[in-house]
């Protein structure tokens, strides 16, 4: 909203402006014709004018729902406003950037970016189109930029896009940085040491031929694993390969069906020979039932020490491949989420590999999302104990998927059984007694990172940062144990100056910073953005942000506070009382209005979990419940009468906490000045409604 204070509501008089819109029965077609017939400029009161401004076009569009019942097409408009905003998992607070977020622009747009950040460092490397950027954020606004050109080495190409060198891989290599890119469809790598770039030549498997190709590259010491095809015009079947190490191996062509790779990791287990590679992917569903989902999500295992097989058919293949289905569904609501989007592994703080938590972001065909949490111990158990799907004879010894000590090759019989029946029967289910998602939402989440932190009382919280398809980040707090998890979506962050899709995200848990990139810029976002919570002590505590607390009349980070902070994070515990238990009253604002005029009162809904109400004297005139479709709670006064002048209060109620957000007094004004101002409102009505036309047109299409 461009106007957060009250404003005069322009009336729309169709045709000769002799009738008001409300109650006329005007159809959408009539309304559109009226709007198209008028193109009047928008005007505002002169600077210093005591009169309220006319409602701005942007504000008017965002509050269109107030008029929804005024014309025949109301259902279309209401449905349109609900899309993408109504949710069962709304963030408590939403804000559009903050001074402590540091941004640096690329200049020309970068259609593909990749990040590399060393934990504890204040800088981040960003790979773009034939360029490598180094952004250093030691002091926020004094951030420095260093750029290195890494142009393609190919002289001629079929088209301009093919000539580009899109950087797709950044990896630390000793004292240098390994940089790999498409290099005009001839993938190559460079090494950067002390600002000196040296070409290493073509490196098959380190970078794709096109930046749009789905690919993974995994490093572990001197070994490198990749899903990138080696040849551009053959070898179309995706494989998981060991491309550098003792023996080059690849997966059989029949064990995966059109896989889309998401994440790969090395897990060092109790014995070195038992170390595993786990990779997560989704693939085409072998079940061709029309009611079955098109895709299924999987986790695959490989023994890191796999030496291949004994026969000519198995000597160059992974012999320990098995795959299992990842389940993310809620039986209570009959919701299934079958498309894996991203995975983040959170190691156990005590070093117990079985207790590593695997956070998976899933979506369904309607782009609703869910987060399911698994343990590596459960995944390992499924592969060690489950039977094989479609195989009914006795399992050979050693059983398929078993890692062998002393670099032994896998027997041919074991390989043949696993190769023809690669899927295990048992499915991997989420942690917890109910085996259900941590939460699900109408938002479309795409990426996730998780930060484990300790509040001022020592309680441990897992804080999820999830990117949306709208280019925002949701901060979601998980508390409690796996038996009784509590989850709150507490904050929505717009990380960029220019709204855009988030291409890459990296977490620095040590410095408590989040790095994100779009095609236009890179941003450093502090995890402890406590200044965004308004409403004094109560507003700070009701946000339930474990990074924040009340200290010396300010909402501060627990990491920068000079003394003990007041926090009230767990809703199951009694609410901690603020030093001043009586909430502050909102400052009184006055406006003079003529009798019989129309009027808006707008109250920003800063907390999505609170109920906002407009009270006139002692009577509640308007109530906006949590999940309200508009970012503001609007009180529309159709016709000001003697009884409607006086004091209006906007109050936010969340639990036992009542906060006065706004206080207005409407005063009677003499008729001459009011008529002049309302004349402006009527003259400008059509031009203001012109801005709503695209919204209404889209609503008709949706309907």
XYZ file of C-alpha atoms in Angstrom:
703
model
C 0.000 0.000 0.000
C 1.289 3.438 -0.928
C -1.094 5.001 1.577
C -1.142 3.561 5.076
C -3.198 6.404 6.555
C -6.909 6.859 5.832
C -7.849 8.241 2.434
C -10.957 9.376 0.630
C -12.596 6.620 -1.383
C -13.398 7.788 -4.933
C -16.909 6.902 -5.990
C -17.399 5.386 -9.436
C -20.358 6.865 -11.283
C -20.944 4.782 -14.427
C -21.955 6.490 -17.626
C -22.962 10.062 -16.707
C -21.618 9.659 -13.134
C -25.191 9.982 -11.907
C -25.168 6.716 -9.961
C -22.864 5.134 -7.413
C -21.420 1.696 -8.138
C -22.682 0.145 -4.925
C -26.173 -1.245 -5.313
C -26.497 -0.520 -9.063
C -26.219 -4.119 -10.218
C -23.477 -3.042 -12.629
C -21.972 -6.024 -14.466
C -18.278 -6.574 -15.054
C -18.741 -5.861 -18.772
C -20.435 -2.523 -17.958
C -17.675 -1.691 -15.515
C -14.916 -2.447 -18.044
C -16.591 -0.300 -20.714
C -16.865 2.561 -18.233
C -13.202 2.298 -17.280
C -12.039 2.161 -20.900
C -14.112 5.229 -21.764
C -12.283 7.400 -19.193
C -8.571 8.246 -19.037
C -8.193 11.000 -16.466
C -4.921 11.858 -14.654
C -4.508 11.044 -10.970
C -4.225 14.126 -8.748
C -3.315 14.534 -5.098
C -3.835 17.362 -2.584
C -1.157 20.032 -2.490
C 1.723 19.607 -0.044
C 0.692 20.585 3.453
C -2.995 20.232 2.711
C -5.048 19.350 5.825
C -7.289 17.117 3.746
C -6.723 13.373 3.409
C -5.340 12.154 0.069
C -7.403 10.288 -2.436
C -6.790 6.546 -2.248
C -3.843 5.761 -4.504
C -4.234 3.385 -7.425
C -1.985 0.732 -5.842
C -3.851 0.947 -2.547
C -7.188 0.820 -4.311
C -6.264 -2.373 -6.175
C -4.983 -4.103 -3.028
C -8.243 -3.304 -1.251
C -10.561 -4.318 -4.070
C -12.153 -6.951 -1.865
C -14.044 -4.189 -0.010
C -16.165 -3.700 -3.126
C -16.479 -7.391 -3.967
C -20.184 -7.565 -3.134
C -20.995 -4.378 -5.051
C -21.379 -5.923 -8.480
C -22.398 -9.131 -10.211
C -18.860 -10.432 -10.787
C -17.882 -10.292 -7.132
C -17.071 -13.983 -6.884
C -14.466 -13.690 -9.615
C -12.652 -10.849 -7.882
C -12.763 -12.469 -4.466
C -11.344 -15.692 -5.882
C -8.559 -13.799 -7.610
C -7.582 -11.965 -4.455
C -7.493 -15.245 -2.564
C -5.046 -16.919 -4.928
C -1.524 -17.047 -3.542
C -2.425 -15.194 -0.369
C -4.810 -17.379 1.595
C -2.854 -20.096 3.342
C -2.958 -22.437 6.263
C 0.618 -21.459 7.019
C 0.881 -17.661 6.809
C 3.990 -15.912 8.155
C 3.313 -13.834 11.263
C 5.113 -10.776 9.870
C 5.902 -9.737 6.295
C 8.269 -6.940 5.311
C 9.940 -5.639 2.154
C 13.615 -5.429 2.987
C 15.609 -3.836 5.771
C 18.628 -1.601 6.256
C 20.681 -4.508 7.625
C 20.219 -6.452 4.404
C 23.188 -5.750 2.145
C 22.625 -5.771 -1.618
C 25.006 -5.536 -4.555
C 23.846 -5.343 -8.165
C 25.443 -7.308 -10.980
C 24.779 -4.623 -13.568
C 23.695 -6.611 -16.631
C 21.296 -9.420 -15.790
C 22.782 -12.832 -14.978
C 20.272 -15.482 -16.134
C 22.122 -18.253 -14.240
C 24.078 -17.855 -10.998
C 25.903 -20.217 -8.651
C 27.252 -19.366 -5.164
C 30.323 -20.425 -3.225
C 30.783 -19.295 0.363
C 33.300 -20.464 2.941
C 31.807 -20.601 6.451
C 33.159 -17.811 8.623
C 34.088 -15.584 5.689
C 32.459 -12.217 4.971
C 32.684 -12.739 1.207
C 30.811 -14.789 -1.357
C 31.804 -15.873 -4.864
C 29.112 -15.729 -7.542
C 29.494 -17.400 -10.919
C 27.643 -15.771 -13.787
C 27.886 -15.476 -17.550
C 31.606 -15.432 -18.441
C 32.216 -13.624 -15.152
C 33.179 -14.481 -11.611
C 32.186 -11.974 -8.920
C 33.643 -11.661 -5.433
C 31.369 -9.706 -3.098
C 32.779 -8.836 0.313
C 30.383 -7.712 3.059
C 32.664 -6.829 5.980
C 30.846 -3.628 6.879
C 27.573 -3.763 5.038
C 27.312 -0.576 3.006
C 31.077 -0.540 2.399
C 30.904 -3.898 0.617
C 33.487 -4.331 -2.131
C 33.153 -5.964 -5.537
C 35.841 -7.769 -7.505
C 35.161 -9.214 -10.945
C 37.126 -11.760 -12.993
C 36.378 -12.406 -16.667
C 36.353 -16.067 -17.675
C 35.438 -16.005 -21.345
C 34.791 -19.011 -23.534
C 37.715 -20.417 -25.514
C 35.728 -21.465 -28.572
C 36.166 -19.277 -31.630
C 32.908 -19.870 -33.511
C 29.424 -20.991 -32.460
C 26.067 -21.718 -34.004
C 24.344 -18.880 -32.146
C 25.267 -16.188 -29.630
C 23.930 -18.064 -26.619
C 26.120 -21.053 -27.466
C 29.188 -18.795 -27.356
C 28.692 -17.931 -23.692
C 30.548 -19.507 -20.801
C 27.997 -20.023 -18.034
C 29.729 -20.777 -14.731
C 28.001 -23.789 -13.157
C 30.504 -25.032 -10.547
C 32.627 -23.331 -7.872
C 34.628 -25.527 -5.489
C 37.582 -24.953 -3.173
C 40.721 -26.735 -4.389
C 43.699 -26.345 -2.053
C 44.633 -22.660 -2.049
C 42.623 -21.962 -5.179
C 39.071 -21.966 -6.483
C 38.004 -24.471 -9.128
C 35.751 -22.783 -11.690
C 33.898 -24.841 -14.306
C 31.524 -23.673 -17.009
C 29.745 -24.540 -20.243
C 32.475 -22.857 -22.357
C 30.411 -22.554 -25.537
C 29.119 -26.143 -25.204
C 32.643 -27.465 -24.631
C 32.657 -27.808 -20.806
C 35.957 -26.736 -19.278
C 37.501 -25.783 -15.946
C 39.835 -23.106 -14.678
C 41.729 -22.642 -11.425
C 41.784 -19.235 -9.764
C 44.710 -18.538 -7.415
C 45.440 -15.020 -6.105
C 43.529 -13.315 -8.945
C 45.339 -15.403 -11.564
C 43.138 -17.583 -13.777
C 44.645 -20.649 -15.432
C 42.779 -22.825 -17.941
C 42.772 -26.512 -17.011
C 41.157 -27.539 -20.286
C 38.100 -29.624 -21.041
C 36.715 -31.521 -18.055
C 33.951 -33.948 -18.971
C 31.439 -34.388 -16.190
C 32.379 -31.212 -14.317
C 30.014 -28.868 -16.177
C 27.003 -29.460 -18.440
C 26.792 -28.442 -22.084
C 23.933 -26.053 -21.273
C 23.207 -24.192 -18.008
C 19.606 -25.437 -18.115
C 20.579 -29.103 -17.797
C 19.797 -30.844 -14.526
C 23.097 -31.867 -12.926
C 24.936 -32.668 -9.697
C 28.669 -32.731 -8.946
C 29.898 -34.105 -5.598
C 33.449 -33.829 -4.211
C 34.973 -35.989 -1.485
C 38.708 -35.551 -1.122
C 40.313 -36.662 -4.379
C 37.149 -38.351 -5.621
C 34.530 -36.670 -7.808
C 31.017 -37.913 -8.609
C 28.745 -36.486 -11.281
C 25.402 -36.924 -13.039
C 26.512 -34.946 -16.124
C 26.652 -36.790 -19.425
C 30.059 -36.974 -21.061
C 28.955 -36.612 -24.688
C 26.565 -33.993 -26.024
C 24.884 -36.031 -28.747
C 24.914 -39.512 -27.242
C 24.682 -41.013 -23.819
C 21.288 -39.383 -23.287
C 20.344 -41.700 -20.407
C 21.264 -39.930 -17.137
C 23.706 -41.799 -14.913
C 25.386 -41.292 -11.573
C 29.134 -41.661 -12.159
C 32.394 -41.719 -10.309
C 34.453 -39.596 -12.715
C 37.598 -39.282 -10.615
C 38.913 -41.900 -8.208
C 40.217 -45.439 -8.186
C 37.695 -46.951 -10.595
C 35.274 -45.046 -12.814
C 31.780 -46.482 -12.315
C 28.300 -45.633 -13.569
C 24.731 -46.719 -12.789
C 22.932 -49.162 -15.070
C 20.670 -47.575 -17.655
C 17.588 -49.419 -16.373
C 17.631 -48.510 -12.661
C 16.257 -44.946 -13.050
C 13.523 -43.589 -15.319
C 14.168 -40.028 -16.516
C 15.642 -38.893 -13.169
C 15.855 -35.273 -12.004
C 18.685 -35.091 -9.485
C 18.237 -32.943 -6.374
C 21.066 -33.522 -3.866
C 23.950 -35.913 -3.186
C 25.988 -36.430 -0.023
C 28.699 -38.641 1.466
C 27.939 -40.271 4.831
C 30.883 -41.615 6.817
C 29.556 -44.493 8.910
C 31.004 -46.540 11.774
C 33.420 -48.454 9.516
C 35.208 -46.897 6.557
C 34.223 -49.732 4.220
C 30.561 -49.009 5.081
C 30.670 -45.337 4.007
C 27.736 -44.485 1.759
C 26.770 -42.137 -1.015
C 23.129 -41.092 -0.778
C 21.530 -39.106 -3.552
C 18.004 -37.785 -3.777
C 16.035 -37.516 -7.007
C 12.611 -37.791 -8.542
C 11.755 -39.920 -11.555
C 8.856 -41.021 -13.734
C 6.410 -43.237 -11.889
C 6.518 -46.837 -13.178
C 2.867 -47.151 -12.121
C 0.946 -46.050 -15.229
C -2.451 -46.053 -13.513
C -4.240 -42.814 -14.586
C -4.834 -41.975 -10.930
C -1.183 -42.480 -9.951
C 1.115 -39.430 -9.740
C 3.390 -38.815 -12.711
C 6.504 -38.559 -10.528
C 7.832 -40.312 -7.463
C 10.586 -39.124 -5.134
C 13.504 -41.367 -4.279
C 16.656 -41.770 -2.262
C 19.393 -44.012 -3.666
C 22.358 -45.583 -1.903
C 25.790 -46.610 -3.169
C 28.744 -47.983 -1.243
C 31.535 -45.427 -1.515
C 34.089 -48.247 -1.687
C 32.250 -50.082 -4.479
C 34.898 -51.693 -6.733
C 32.559 -52.875 -9.455
C 31.716 -56.486 -10.258
C 33.349 -59.665 -11.434
C 31.680 -60.100 -14.839
C 32.075 -58.096 -18.026
C 28.535 -56.700 -17.545
C 29.178 -55.460 -14.016
C 32.862 -54.540 -13.919
C 32.252 -50.833 -14.780
C 28.919 -50.436 -12.992
C 27.900 -49.605 -9.468
C 27.095 -52.978 -7.929
C 25.565 -51.647 -4.690
C 22.807 -49.421 -6.111
C 19.418 -49.577 -4.385
C 16.602 -47.033 -4.313
C 13.658 -46.393 -1.998
C 10.569 -44.225 -2.224
C 10.370 -41.110 -0.052
C 6.884 -40.723 1.409
C 5.523 -37.278 2.252
C 1.769 -37.425 2.800
C -0.832 -36.450 5.368
C -3.436 -39.161 5.858
C -5.645 -36.876 7.957
C -6.195 -34.480 5.038
C -5.528 -37.016 2.256
C -2.823 -34.752 0.829
C 0.111 -36.323 -1.020
C 3.277 -34.477 -1.978
C 5.233 -36.488 -4.506
C 7.565 -33.999 -6.247
C 10.824 -33.500 -4.366
C 12.135 -29.928 -4.817
C 15.119 -29.608 -2.487
C 16.956 -31.370 0.344
C 19.035 -30.072 3.258
C 20.983 -32.299 5.657
C 21.410 -31.074 9.237
C 24.177 -33.050 10.993
C 23.685 -34.225 14.553
C 25.536 -31.887 16.985
C 27.006 -34.915 18.775
C 28.405 -36.415 15.583
C 25.972 -39.354 15.454
C 25.487 -39.899 11.718
C 22.253 -41.868 12.224
C 20.674 -38.790 13.856
C 21.395 -36.513 10.890
C 18.104 -34.885 9.909
C 17.111 -34.798 6.247
C 14.726 -31.933 5.417
C 12.886 -32.436 2.132
C 10.720 -29.850 0.367
C 7.958 -31.447 -1.697
C 5.180 -30.130 -3.911
C 2.030 -31.552 -5.494
C 0.422 -30.889 -8.907
C -1.294 -27.778 -7.483
C 2.073 -26.363 -6.329
C 1.160 -26.648 -2.668
C 4.166 -27.565 -0.552
C 5.130 -29.723 2.395
C 8.286 -30.222 4.417
C 9.039 -33.750 5.583
C 11.921 -34.658 7.895
C 13.718 -38.006 7.782
C 16.688 -39.452 9.638
C 19.720 -41.035 8.003
C 19.345 -43.895 10.476
C 15.869 -44.695 9.126
C 17.089 -44.497 5.527
C 20.018 -46.804 6.305
C 17.715 -49.293 8.054
C 15.362 -49.460 5.066
C 18.209 -50.376 2.726
C 19.709 -52.916 5.151
C 16.510 -54.785 6.018
C 13.889 -54.415 3.281
C 13.085 -57.016 0.654
C 13.251 -56.121 -3.042
C 10.183 -55.090 -4.998
C 9.071 -57.815 -7.404
C 11.673 -60.337 -6.205
C 10.184 -63.336 -4.383
C 13.065 -65.803 -4.147
C 15.605 -65.945 -1.361
C 18.137 -63.114 -1.363
C 21.712 -64.054 -2.308
C 24.616 -63.725 0.102
C 25.866 -61.041 0.403
C 22.478 -59.351 0.119
C 22.087 -56.599 -2.511
C 23.331 -53.194 -1.353
C 25.702 -54.587 1.283
C 29.147 -52.972 1.454
C 32.032 -55.454 1.577
C 35.306 -54.967 3.477
C 38.801 -55.310 2.048
C 37.828 -53.956 -1.403
C 36.079 -57.170 -2.381
C 34.139 -57.187 -5.674
C 30.408 -57.898 -5.517
C 29.491 -61.442 -6.645
C 27.772 -61.648 -10.018
C 24.582 -63.201 -8.594
C 24.145 -60.361 -6.103
C 24.644 -57.773 -8.840
C 22.148 -59.438 -11.178
C 19.414 -59.501 -8.535
C 19.989 -55.861 -7.548
C 20.267 -54.690 -11.155
C 16.960 -56.282 -12.157
C 15.152 -55.358 -8.889
C 16.732 -52.070 -7.726
C 13.809 -50.801 -5.611
C 13.235 -51.931 -2.032
C 9.710 -52.664 -0.812
C 9.824 -50.638 2.385
C 9.347 -46.904 1.963
C 11.182 -44.149 3.831
C 8.693 -42.349 6.075
C 9.043 -39.061 7.970
C 10.223 -38.956 11.564
C 7.723 -38.870 14.406
C 4.949 -41.155 15.644
C 2.440 -40.027 12.998
C 4.864 -40.242 10.034
C 3.408 -37.025 8.613
C 4.868 -33.780 7.220
C 6.362 -31.253 9.583
C 3.870 -28.882 7.944
C 2.192 -28.269 4.606
C 1.201 -25.002 3.004
C -0.425 -23.368 0.004
C 2.852 -21.578 -0.679
C 5.097 -23.039 -3.374
C 8.476 -23.576 -1.721
C 11.544 -24.318 -3.833
C 14.722 -24.293 -1.702
C 15.500 -24.841 1.981
C 18.363 -24.395 4.438
C 18.161 -25.075 8.185
C 19.980 -23.395 11.076
C 20.240 -25.030 14.498
C 20.354 -22.364 17.221
C 19.971 -22.035 20.980
C 17.687 -19.440 22.551
C 18.599 -17.452 25.644
C 17.215 -20.201 27.900
C 19.338 -22.865 26.174
C 16.422 -24.441 24.309
C 17.316 -25.732 20.839
C 15.406 -24.581 17.763
C 15.668 -25.598 14.133
C 14.986 -22.563 11.945
C 14.062 -23.228 8.321
C 14.591 -20.655 5.575
C 12.422 -21.517 2.567
C 12.376 -19.700 -0.766
C 9.043 -19.193 -2.515
C 8.227 -18.945 -6.202
C 7.486 -15.244 -5.553
C 11.122 -14.494 -4.691
C 10.596 -14.216 -0.934
C 11.999 -16.197 1.996
C 9.901 -17.650 4.810
C 11.488 -18.055 8.227
C 9.910 -21.078 9.932
C 10.736 -22.084 13.516
C 10.582 -25.718 14.631
C 10.740 -26.463 18.348
C 10.136 -29.445 20.602
C 11.140 -33.041 19.943
C 10.042 -35.429 17.216
C 7.174 -36.597 19.421
C 5.696 -33.104 19.841
C 6.991 -30.657 17.226
C 5.687 -27.088 17.190
C 6.102 -25.074 13.998
C 5.602 -21.339 13.387
C 5.974 -19.383 10.160
C 7.192 -16.173 11.772
C 8.609 -13.964 9.039
C 8.441 -13.319 5.296
C 11.532 -11.615 3.877
C 11.950 -9.821 0.551
C 15.733 -10.128 0.141
C 16.169 -7.993 -2.986
C 15.706 -4.383 -4.023
C 14.161 -5.639 -7.251
C 11.714 -8.497 -6.778
C 12.930 -11.572 -8.662
C 13.154 -15.338 -8.430
C 15.817 -16.684 -6.075
C 18.353 -18.652 -8.099
C 20.772 -19.778 -5.376
C 20.971 -19.716 -1.575
C 23.792 -20.460 0.877
C 23.786 -20.491 4.695
C 26.676 -19.432 6.921
C 25.688 -20.932 10.267
C 28.795 -19.569 12.012
C 28.231 -15.920 11.075
C 24.433 -16.311 11.057
C 24.072 -14.951 7.528
C 22.076 -16.041 4.516
C 23.352 -15.365 0.991
C 20.895 -15.329 -1.902
C 21.204 -14.402 -5.556
C 18.805 -13.448 -8.330
C 19.461 -12.481 -11.918
C 19.976 -8.883 -10.769
C 21.780 -8.926 -7.434
C 23.226 -10.806 -4.493
C 22.085 -10.128 -0.948
C 23.389 -10.881 2.534
C 20.533 -11.345 5.010
C 21.161 -11.508 8.789
C 19.301 -14.304 10.527
C 18.572 -12.055 13.525
C 16.445 -9.308 11.954
C 14.835 -8.258 15.216
C 14.200 -4.609 14.315
C 11.316 -5.593 12.032
C 9.012 -6.514 14.919
C 6.818 -3.584 15.911
C 4.430 -3.183 18.804
C 6.956 -2.668 21.598
C 7.711 -5.428 24.080
C 4.539 -7.382 23.375
C 5.071 -7.256 19.618
C 8.650 -8.453 20.062
C 7.629 -11.393 22.242
C 4.574 -12.367 20.204
C 6.758 -12.738 17.088
C 8.203 -15.882 18.764
C 11.550 -15.353 17.039
C 14.196 -17.327 18.991
C 16.921 -14.948 17.775
C 15.187 -11.960 19.374
C 14.222 -10.711 22.810
C 13.278 -7.577 24.730
C 16.127 -5.682 26.375
C 16.231 -2.059 27.556
C 13.151 -0.926 25.624
C 14.216 -2.500 22.328
C 13.702 -5.727 20.411
C 17.295 -6.924 20.045
C 19.294 -9.924 18.881
C 20.238 -12.321 21.667
C 23.748 -12.345 20.166
C 24.283 -8.579 20.508
C 22.462 -7.952 23.793
C 24.610 -6.713 26.679
C 22.432 -8.462 29.252
C 19.677 -11.061 29.719
C 16.793 -10.681 27.285
C 13.112 -11.397 27.796
C 11.783 -14.093 25.450
C 8.475 -15.941 25.149
C 8.949 -18.462 22.363
C 7.099 -21.617 23.319
C 3.296 -21.103 23.160
C 2.724 -24.009 25.551
C 4.417 -22.041 28.325
C 2.788 -19.120 30.177
C 3.268 -15.798 28.402
C 6.173 -13.836 29.857
C 5.046 -10.490 31.169
C 6.667 -7.366 29.753
C 8.192 -4.845 32.183
C 5.244 -2.564 31.449
C 2.256 -4.923 31.284
C -0.002 -2.238 29.788
C 0.525 -2.008 26.003
C 1.293 1.415 24.606
C -1.628 3.357 23.174
C -1.487 4.321 19.521
C -1.022 8.052 18.862
C -4.245 9.901 18.117
C -4.663 11.063 14.530
C -7.447 13.408 13.444
C -9.124 14.070 10.121
C -11.981 16.403 9.170
C -14.671 15.118 6.824
C -17.957 16.380 5.455
C -21.222 14.736 6.292
C -22.516 12.084 3.836
C -19.029 11.386 2.430
C -17.489 7.945 1.915
C -14.367 6.970 3.771
C -11.725 4.269 4.308
C -9.933 3.445 7.511
C -6.986 1.137 6.872
C -5.001 -0.764 9.499
C -1.898 -2.719 8.343
C -2.055 -6.332 9.568
C 1.519 -6.654 10.784
C 0.877 -10.047 12.398
C -0.765 -12.729 10.252
C -1.685 -14.682 13.398
C -3.659 -11.904 15.095
C -7.290 -10.852 14.752
C -7.628 -7.167 13.837
C -10.789 -5.260 14.700
C -12.020 -1.729 14.057
C -13.937 -0.433 17.065
C -16.066 2.717 16.990
C -16.432 3.916 20.552
C -17.544 0.590 22.142
C -18.915 -1.184 19.069
C -16.877 -3.505 16.810
C -17.519 -2.363 13.227
C -15.151 -4.655 11.301
C -13.149 -7.775 12.183
C -10.333 -9.356 10.125
C -9.377 -12.884 11.145
C -5.938 -14.534 10.700
C -5.488 -15.502 7.047
C -7.348 -12.369 5.895
C -6.788 -11.971 2.164
C -5.680 -8.330 2.251
C -2.530 -7.006 3.993
C -4.765 -4.372 5.604
C -7.898 -4.510 7.712
C -10.263 -2.079 5.991
C -13.251 -0.333 7.521
C -15.420 1.136 4.753
C -17.811 3.870 5.821
C -20.511 4.120 3.168
C -22.113 7.364 4.289
C -20.877 9.517 7.176
C -23.713 10.492 9.510
C -23.740 12.233 12.870
C -23.517 8.886 14.652
C -20.408 7.845 12.704
C -18.155 10.696 13.735
C -15.922 10.154 16.736
C -13.118 7.830 17.790
C -12.077 4.679 15.891
C -9.590 2.138 17.266
C -7.822 -0.636 15.381
C -6.969 -3.396 17.871
C -4.911 -6.550 17.317
C -5.738 -9.570 19.469
C -3.362 -12.552 19.608
C -3.947 -14.959 22.450
C -4.214 -12.928 25.643
C -2.324 -9.991 24.158
C -4.353 -6.967 22.993
C -2.515 -4.238 21.096
C -3.887 -0.884 19.963
C -2.492 -0.413 16.456
C -4.268 2.789 15.356
C -6.479 5.485 16.834
C -8.376 7.937 14.625
C -10.867 10.679 15.369
C -13.237 11.670 12.565
C -14.313 15.300 12.885
C -17.118 17.155 11.086
C -15.973 19.574 8.363
C -17.817 22.475 6.726
C -19.582 21.526 3.518
C -17.841 23.822 1.010
C -14.348 22.387 1.413
C -15.643 18.833 1.555
C -17.642 19.286 -1.650
C -14.496 20.522 -3.406
C -12.518 17.487 -2.273
C -15.239 15.000 -3.082
C -15.600 16.627 -6.503
C -11.985 15.699 -7.142
C -12.752 12.157 -5.998
C -15.578 11.752 -8.499
C -13.556 13.303 -11.337
C -10.714 10.873 -10.705
C -12.794 7.752 -10.161
C -12.502 6.287 -13.643
C -8.732 6.733 -13.843
C -8.299 5.011 -10.504
C -10.465 2.097 -11.584
C -8.433 1.849 -14.805
C -5.624 0.310 -12.781
C -7.972 -2.461 -11.669
C -8.941 -3.506 -15.195
C -6.076 -6.025 -15.686
C -6.960 -7.628 -12.352
C -10.624 -7.947 -13.308
C -9.762 -9.327 -16.747
C -7.481 -11.947 -15.225
C -10.215 -12.766 -12.749
C -12.613 -13.491 -15.594
C -10.099 -15.862 -17.165
C -9.517 -17.644 -13.865
C -13.241 -17.934 -13.310
